[in-house]
Amino acid sequence: MPERDEPNPLAAGLSQSLLAQPCSLAIFGGSGDLAKRKLVPALYNLALDGVLPANFAVVGIGRSDFDDETFRDVAREGVERFSRRRLDANHWPDFERSLFYHRGSVDDPASYAELKARLEKIEAACGVSGNRVFYLSIPPDRFRTCAEQLRAAGLVTPSDGPGPFTRIIVEKPIGHDLASAREVNETLAQVFDERQIFRIDHYLGKETVQNILVMRFGNAIFEPLWNQKYIDHVQLTVAEAEGVGTRAGYYEGAGALRDMVQNHILQLLCHVAMEPPWSLDPDVVRDHKLEVIQCLRPVTGDDVDARVVRAQYGAGFHRGDAVPGYRQEEGVGRDSTTETYVALQLFIDNWRWAGVPFYLRTGKRLPKRASEIAVHFKDVPQILFNRDRDAPLASNVLALRIQPDEGLSLRISAKLPGPQVQVYPVKMDFQYGSTFGEQSPEAYERLLLDVMAGDATLFMRRDAVEASWAWIDPILAAWERSGARWLPEYDAGGWGPVEADRLMQSSGRRWRTL
Amino acid sequence: MSGAAASGIALTEARSVDLGAVEAELARLWRAPAADDGPVTTRACTSNLIAFCASPAEAAACERDVPEIVRQHPARVLLLAADAEAAPALEASVSAFCYPAGRGGRFCSEYVVLRAGGDAVQRLPSAVRPLLVGDLPTTLWWTPSDRSPPDAGKLFAQLDAMADQVVYDSRGWRDPVDAIVATTRWAGEAPPAKAISDLAWRRLEAWRRLVACALDPAVVPGALGGVREVTVEHGPHALPKAWLFAAWLADRLEWRPVRGRLTPGREIVWGFVSRSGPVEVQVRRGRAGEPEMKRVDIRWSVEGAEATRTFERLGPGRLGVAGDASGERPAVVATVEGSRSDFVARALPARGGRSLFRAALGAARGMAEVLER
């Protein structure tokens, strides 16, 4: 009897390591902003690249009074406005034919039965043999209802059966602390096997984040230096120029630590600090990333004040325009103590990183949007060219720019031309844009393709999510206990509060200017 | 600037120089001060690209392609414009292709044209060697497409020896059978680290992807092991591409060729033996149309039940696949067809897939060896 899970010898050597399998993608929240701005344009670009499966359908699900035609019009508008490539009139009709809309409510059991009937009809017409991906672009408090109703309607197949697959994609936030994250995960686990759950963190789909591992493990020169013997400290910065904007409703209950550090930044940290995985198998890579989180030295009690700085942006100027402070933003409480900035000093207690401080900072209303990992190497001995203690040589810095101007630079010391020995820091720079020319795919393109191909490498596993929260929780608890009624302020358009500078200065270091 | 050579790309004024002064002229290009209000210029170079053209017409076509290639993959381009009918002389000109970068700057790629006439064509390798930027990969783009590269003898061998990668296009080979044998022999002797890229193979990727997806065991269990018959229809000058496609199937599905019959200008029929029985492959030439594969029918049998998938080129950039199940609408996928320059640009950074292509070439040679002509 032929098996469905036999290897496909024809797949070898194709430009993606795995083939996206014929499937339908059902998007809960299909009439929402994420679908329009990100998901549909990502799918369209995948279609233009010829990597979507031939037998494929997208079904948007929402309460909006759309029909297929309205959904296609909205999708077209989304592609025209947000796609990295222009709408191609030759190809749009083929793509558009695979778009459908089903009107229904997440809370209404009847609409799941209707959805099932609609999916079966669409799949028969499109030649999809029952493989389904459900994308939950809905508030996390609806995950339970949605997952349970999917199961009740017979829309979930077992992960280890011979039949078609069912996969589910959930967006962050996965909980707001360890207990709630466990609850969300447990809810999903009641219905889906862990192998069917894809927790998306779009940061991990960025080319430059994926390049961190290539740079570390695809070059011979870095890895021997990548440890406490040669590295003085590491700085991770994720700076946003925007204020809270229209997200105050969500952000007030989250703050920078939950919104950025618990997921994006800790994942970046894992890429920088993980041990070499012995294969690129998704679980091997994720095991090694998990180890980093498990080795994080807990920040508890008095340590929280000493090693964590939180702050809120006050009124200021952004690119010459006056902007309000956080508490003056629409939807934000006038007595809000939600942090819009956080800086941390942390340690990874393993052999490789013993004693090396990692400094993380993220904030809103900083001077510009910029994400960077800067590895600061130890100084050369204070002899020869570095003997002047009043003017020490600048240390070598390897900076990995995540966005914008993706690339990396290395600061080295060089001799200024002339008869005297004068040493000056110069920067060797590699820019993705100028070297490889073509635009990088959007993160969602890669991630959606991976789900269709069943590759979970770039998705957060349950244990990693919960380990991250377990590390974050004591900080949140200490803040809760402190009962602070105000937070340090920093001027909008500045690089953060003076307290964050002191966090570095106490050890003779300083934040990089981006 | 002498004008736009392609959208957003401009060629600086070309300066004729002695061969020995090419590097100095290039250096002068980068030292020249920019106008006060001019853009900041960055020299961009990730590899050497030697483009060999055997005639003025080929050189003109190549010159049209180079701007787009360097926009996608910045390189020092050494365009070798040979003309065996011209007077024996070797001349050089130097310029740069510049294209806009962010923040008002621009990136420029060096462009050296070496024109050789008569006997001087054979001296081209000696002119190229000192102009390669050290420590960067070198690609030889062999543009003559009527014959296989090894047919050019010593000239190709000398240029090949400088290259980490050779790019050629088998579309248009006049005698595909002999060309495949010659190319396979050369590829077999090439060092394993050398990358060999046939643009016809690259154009096949969309077909390969579609067939691999549509016949994936998760979609139609057992189909790949039960293939009984394959029919490939192609337009004029696309026989090498169709042959490579059949060879890829044969290699990946472990079919052994046992016989072949060639009817010149019309069709080739091969008989293979697979693990599950005989397989027949027919490659048929259409009388007119584009030099592309037009249609592929794959019929298989699993436990006595037969099924067929039909793959068809529906137009530029569109491939369709249809099964024989009733009620299922044909699916259409977009394909990246692109221009010749797109395919060359994509070939330049490619490092993977060599063994797969070489294996397909090996299978193609096996198919040539069983042909009765």
Coordinates of C-alpha atoms in Angstrom, one line a residue, chain B residues 5-215:
Chain B
A5 CA 21.0 51.6 -20.5
A6 CA 18.1 50.1 -18.6
S7 CA 15.5 51.4 -16.2
G8 CA 17.3 53.3 -13.5
I9 CA 20.7 52.2 -14.6
A10 CA 23.1 54.4 -16.4
L11 CA 26.4 53.7 -18.1
T12 CA 29.3 56.1 -17.5
E13 CA 31.2 57.3 -20.6
A14 CA 33.3 54.5 -22.0
R15 CA 37.0 55.3 -22.4
S16 CA 39.2 53.4 -24.8
V17 CA 42.5 52.4 -23.1
D18 CA 45.5 50.2 -23.8
L19 CA 45.1 46.8 -22.3
G20 CA 47.9 47.4 -19.8
A21 CA 46.1 50.5 -18.6
V22 CA 42.7 49.0 -17.8
E23 CA 43.3 48.7 -14.0
A24 CA 44.7 52.2 -13.8
E25 CA 41.7 53.6 -15.7
L26 CA 39.3 51.7 -13.3
A27 CA 41.2 53.2 -10.4
R28 CA 40.9 56.7 -11.9
L29 CA 37.2 56.1 -12.2
W30 CA 36.8 55.7 -8.4
R31 CA 39.2 58.6 -7.6
A32 CA 37.3 61.1 -9.8
P33 CA 35.8 63.6 -7.5
A34 CA 32.0 63.8 -7.5
A35 CA 30.3 67.0 -8.2
D36 CA 29.3 68.9 -5.0
D37 CA 25.7 68.1 -5.5
G38 CA 26.3 64.7 -7.1
P39 CA 25.4 61.4 -5.5
V40 CA 27.7 59.4 -3.3
T41 CA 29.2 56.6 -5.4
T42 CA 29.9 53.2 -4.0
R43 CA 31.8 50.6 -6.0
A44 CA 29.9 47.3 -5.7
C45 CA 31.6 44.0 -6.6
T46 CA 30.7 40.6 -5.4
S47 CA 32.3 38.5 -8.2
N48 CA 33.9 38.6 -11.6
L49 CA 31.7 37.9 -14.6
I50 CA 33.5 37.0 -17.8
A51 CA 30.9 37.1 -20.6
F52 CA 32.2 35.5 -23.9
C53 CA 30.4 36.5 -27.1
A54 CA 31.4 34.9 -30.4
S55 CA 30.0 37.5 -32.7
P56 CA 29.1 41.2 -32.8
A57 CA 25.4 40.3 -32.7
E58 CA 25.9 38.2 -29.6
A59 CA 28.0 41.0 -28.0
A60 CA 25.2 43.5 -28.7
A61 CA 22.7 41.2 -27.0
C62 CA 25.0 40.7 -24.1
E63 CA 25.5 44.4 -23.7
R64 CA 21.7 44.8 -23.3
D65 CA 21.7 42.1 -20.6
V66 CA 24.6 43.2 -18.5
P67 CA 22.9 46.2 -16.7
E68 CA 20.2 44.1 -15.3
I69 CA 22.6 41.4 -14.3
V70 CA 24.8 43.8 -12.3
R71 CA 21.8 45.5 -10.8
Q72 CA 20.8 42.1 -9.3
H73 CA 24.3 40.9 -8.6
P74 CA 27.1 43.5 -8.6
A75 CA 30.2 42.2 -10.4
R76 CA 33.2 43.3 -12.3
V77 CA 32.1 42.5 -15.8
L78 CA 34.6 41.6 -18.5
L79 CA 32.7 41.4 -21.8
L80 CA 34.7 39.5 -24.4
A81 CA 33.4 40.5 -27.9
A82 CA 35.0 38.2 -30.4
D83 CA 34.7 38.6 -34.1
A84 CA 36.6 36.0 -36.1
E85 CA 35.9 37.9 -39.4
A86 CA 37.4 41.2 -38.2
A87 CA 41.0 42.4 -38.5
P88 CA 43.3 40.9 -35.9
A89 CA 43.3 43.4 -33.0
L90 CA 42.6 43.5 -29.3
E91 CA 41.1 46.7 -27.8
A92 CA 39.8 47.6 -24.4
S93 CA 37.3 50.1 -23.1
V94 CA 36.4 50.9 -19.5
S95 CA 33.2 52.3 -18.0
A96 CA 30.8 51.5 -15.1
F97 CA 27.1 50.7 -14.7
C98 CA 25.6 52.8 -12.0
Y99 CA 22.2 52.4 -10.4
P100 CA 20.4 54.3 -7.7
A101 CA 20.9 53.3 -4.0
G102 CA 19.0 54.6 -1.0
R103 CA 19.5 58.1 0.4
G104 CA 20.5 59.6 -2.9
G105 CA 23.6 57.5 -3.4
R106 CA 24.4 55.1 -6.2
F107 CA 26.2 51.8 -6.6
C108 CA 28.5 51.2 -9.6
S109 CA 29.8 48.1 -11.2
E110 CA 32.9 48.1 -13.3
Y111 CA 32.5 47.2 -17.0
V112 CA 35.4 46.3 -19.2
V113 CA 34.8 45.4 -22.9
L114 CA 37.6 43.6 -24.7
R115 CA 37.1 43.4 -28.4
A116 CA 39.1 40.9 -30.3
G117 CA 39.2 40.2 -34.1
G118 CA 40.7 37.5 -36.2
D119 CA 43.6 35.6 -34.5
A120 CA 43.5 37.9 -31.6
V121 CA 40.4 36.1 -30.3
Q122 CA 42.7 33.4 -29.1
R123 CA 44.6 35.9 -27.0
L124 CA 41.6 36.9 -25.0
P125 CA 42.3 34.5 -22.1
S126 CA 45.7 36.2 -21.5
A127 CA 44.0 39.6 -21.5
V128 CA 41.4 38.5 -19.0
R129 CA 43.6 36.8 -16.5
P130 CA 45.2 39.9 -14.9
L131 CA 41.9 41.7 -14.8
L132 CA 40.2 39.4 -12.4
V133 CA 39.6 40.8 -9.0
G134 CA 41.4 38.4 -6.6
D135 CA 39.6 36.5 -3.9
L136 CA 36.2 36.8 -5.5
P137 CA 34.3 34.0 -7.3
T138 CA 34.6 34.1 -11.1
T139 CA 31.8 33.1 -13.4
L140 CA 32.2 32.4 -17.1
W141 CA 29.0 33.1 -19.0
W142 CA 29.4 31.4 -22.4
T143 CA 26.8 33.1 -24.5
P144 CA 27.1 31.2 -27.9
S145 CA 24.0 29.0 -27.9
D146 CA 24.2 27.0 -31.1
R147 CA 26.9 24.6 -29.9
S148 CA 28.0 23.2 -26.6
P149 CA 30.8 25.1 -24.8
P150 CA 33.4 22.3 -25.2
D151 CA 33.0 22.5 -28.9
A152 CA 35.0 25.8 -28.8
G153 CA 38.1 23.8 -27.9
K154 CA 41.1 25.5 -26.4
L155 CA 39.6 29.0 -26.1
F156 CA 36.8 27.7 -23.9
A157 CA 39.2 25.4 -22.0
Q158 CA 41.4 28.4 -21.1
L159 CA 38.5 30.6 -19.9
D160 CA 36.9 27.7 -18.1
A161 CA 40.1 27.2 -16.2
M162 CA 39.7 30.6 -14.7
A163 CA 36.2 30.1 -13.6
D164 CA 34.5 28.8 -10.5
Q165 CA 31.3 28.6 -12.4
V166 CA 30.3 28.2 -16.0
V167 CA 26.9 29.4 -17.2
Y168 CA 25.6 28.4 -20.7
D169 CA 22.3 27.9 -22.4
S170 CA 21.5 24.6 -24.1
R171 CA 18.4 26.1 -25.7
G172 CA 19.3 26.4 -29.4
W173 CA 21.9 23.7 -29.6
R174 CA 21.8 22.5 -33.3
D175 CA 22.8 19.0 -32.6
P176 CA 21.5 18.2 -29.1
V177 CA 22.6 14.6 -29.1
D178 CA 26.3 15.3 -29.8
A179 CA 26.2 18.4 -27.6
I180 CA 24.8 16.5 -24.7
V181 CA 27.5 13.9 -25.0
A182 CA 30.3 16.5 -25.3
T183 CA 28.9 18.6 -22.4
T184 CA 28.5 15.6 -20.2
R185 CA 32.0 14.5 -20.8
W186 CA 33.4 18.0 -20.0
A187 CA 31.2 18.2 -16.9
G188 CA 32.3 14.8 -15.8
E189 CA 35.9 15.8 -15.9
A190 CA 35.3 19.2 -14.1
P191 CA 36.4 19.4 -10.5
P192 CA 33.5 18.7 -8.1
A193 CA 33.7 22.3 -6.7
K194 CA 33.0 23.8 -10.1
A195 CA 29.5 25.0 -10.5
I196 CA 27.9 24.4 -13.9
S197 CA 24.7 26.2 -14.8
D198 CA 22.6 25.5 -17.9
L199 CA 20.0 28.3 -18.2
A200 CA 17.7 25.7 -19.8
W201 CA 17.9 23.8 -16.5
R202 CA 17.1 26.9 -14.5
R203 CA 14.1 27.6 -16.7
L204 CA 12.9 24.1 -15.9
E205 CA 12.6 24.8 -12.2
A206 CA 9.0 25.9 -12.3
W207 CA 8.1 22.7 -14.2
R208 CA 10.1 20.6 -11.7
R209 CA 8.4 22.3 -8.8
L210 CA 5.0 21.9 -10.2
V211 CA 5.4 18.2 -11.0
A212 CA 7.1 17.5 -7.7
C213 CA 4.2 19.2 -5.9
A214 CA 1.4 17.6 -7.9
L215 CA 2.8 14.1 -7.6

